[in-house]
XYZ file of C-alpha atoms in Angstrom:
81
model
C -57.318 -12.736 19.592
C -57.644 -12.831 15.677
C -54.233 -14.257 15.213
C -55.700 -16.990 17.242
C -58.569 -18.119 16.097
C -56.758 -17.405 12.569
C -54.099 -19.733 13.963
C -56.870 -22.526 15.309
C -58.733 -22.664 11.879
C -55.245 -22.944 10.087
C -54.718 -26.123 12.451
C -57.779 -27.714 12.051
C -57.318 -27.817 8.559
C -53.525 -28.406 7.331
C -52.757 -30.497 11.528
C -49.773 -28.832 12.965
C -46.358 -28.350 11.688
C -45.129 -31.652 13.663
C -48.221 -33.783 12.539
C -47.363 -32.979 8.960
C -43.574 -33.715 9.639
C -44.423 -37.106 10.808
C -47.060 -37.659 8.064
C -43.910 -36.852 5.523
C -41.820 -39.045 7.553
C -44.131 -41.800 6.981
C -45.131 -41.399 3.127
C -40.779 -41.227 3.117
C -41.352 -44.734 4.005
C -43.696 -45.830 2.264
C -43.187 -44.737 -0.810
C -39.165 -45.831 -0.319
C -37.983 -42.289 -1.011
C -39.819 -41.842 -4.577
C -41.649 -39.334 -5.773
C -45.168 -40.496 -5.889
C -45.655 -38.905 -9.919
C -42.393 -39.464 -11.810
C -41.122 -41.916 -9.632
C -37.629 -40.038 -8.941
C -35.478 -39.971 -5.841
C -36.929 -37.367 -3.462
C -34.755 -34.781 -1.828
C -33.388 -35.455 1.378
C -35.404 -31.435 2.314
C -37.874 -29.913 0.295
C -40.578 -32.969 -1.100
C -44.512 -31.996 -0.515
C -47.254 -33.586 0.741
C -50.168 -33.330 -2.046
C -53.228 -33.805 -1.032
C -55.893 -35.890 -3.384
C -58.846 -34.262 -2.155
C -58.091 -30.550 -0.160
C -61.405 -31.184 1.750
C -60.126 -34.430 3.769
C -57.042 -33.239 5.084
C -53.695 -34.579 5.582
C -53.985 -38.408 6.561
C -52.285 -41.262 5.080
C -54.962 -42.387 2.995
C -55.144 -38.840 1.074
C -51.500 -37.489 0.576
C -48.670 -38.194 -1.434
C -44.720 -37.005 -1.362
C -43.854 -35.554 -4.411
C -40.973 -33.792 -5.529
C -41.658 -29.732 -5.772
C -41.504 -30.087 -9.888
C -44.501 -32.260 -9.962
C -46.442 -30.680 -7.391
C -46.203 -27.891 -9.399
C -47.335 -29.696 -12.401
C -50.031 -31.265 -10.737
C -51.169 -28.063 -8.973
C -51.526 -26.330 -12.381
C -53.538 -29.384 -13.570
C -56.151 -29.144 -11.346
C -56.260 -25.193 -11.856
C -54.989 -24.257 -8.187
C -51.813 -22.690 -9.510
């Protein structure tokens, strides 16, 4: 029951795993394959979604696609790393 609710709260924060995968699919597209920081070509697996504001979740409006090397970077800009 703990893995659960665990499970529920993880959801209602971060979506699900196929919400986010569509999310990415879409910021692929918009963005035309670029990372959204240094403006290189993103990797066909492996580019992030970053978040502007953790609070608001994953939507369109608040994410990004970066490549791992500038989520990284901006991570340990904003002290979370």
């Amino acid at each position: 029951m703990k893995r659960y609710i665990a499970k529920r709260l993880e959801f209602d924060e971060r979506g699900t795993p196929t919400q986010r995968r569509k999310l990415k699919a879409q910021m692929w597209k918009k963005q035309l394959g670029l990372c959204a920081l240094c403006q290189g070509k993103l990797p066909e697996r492996g580019a992030e979604l970053d978040r502007f504001k953790a609070i608001d979740g994953y939507t369109v409006e608040n994410t990004q696609l970066v490549c791992h090397p500038c989520h990284r970077k901006a991570q340990a800009a904003r002290d979370f790393a």
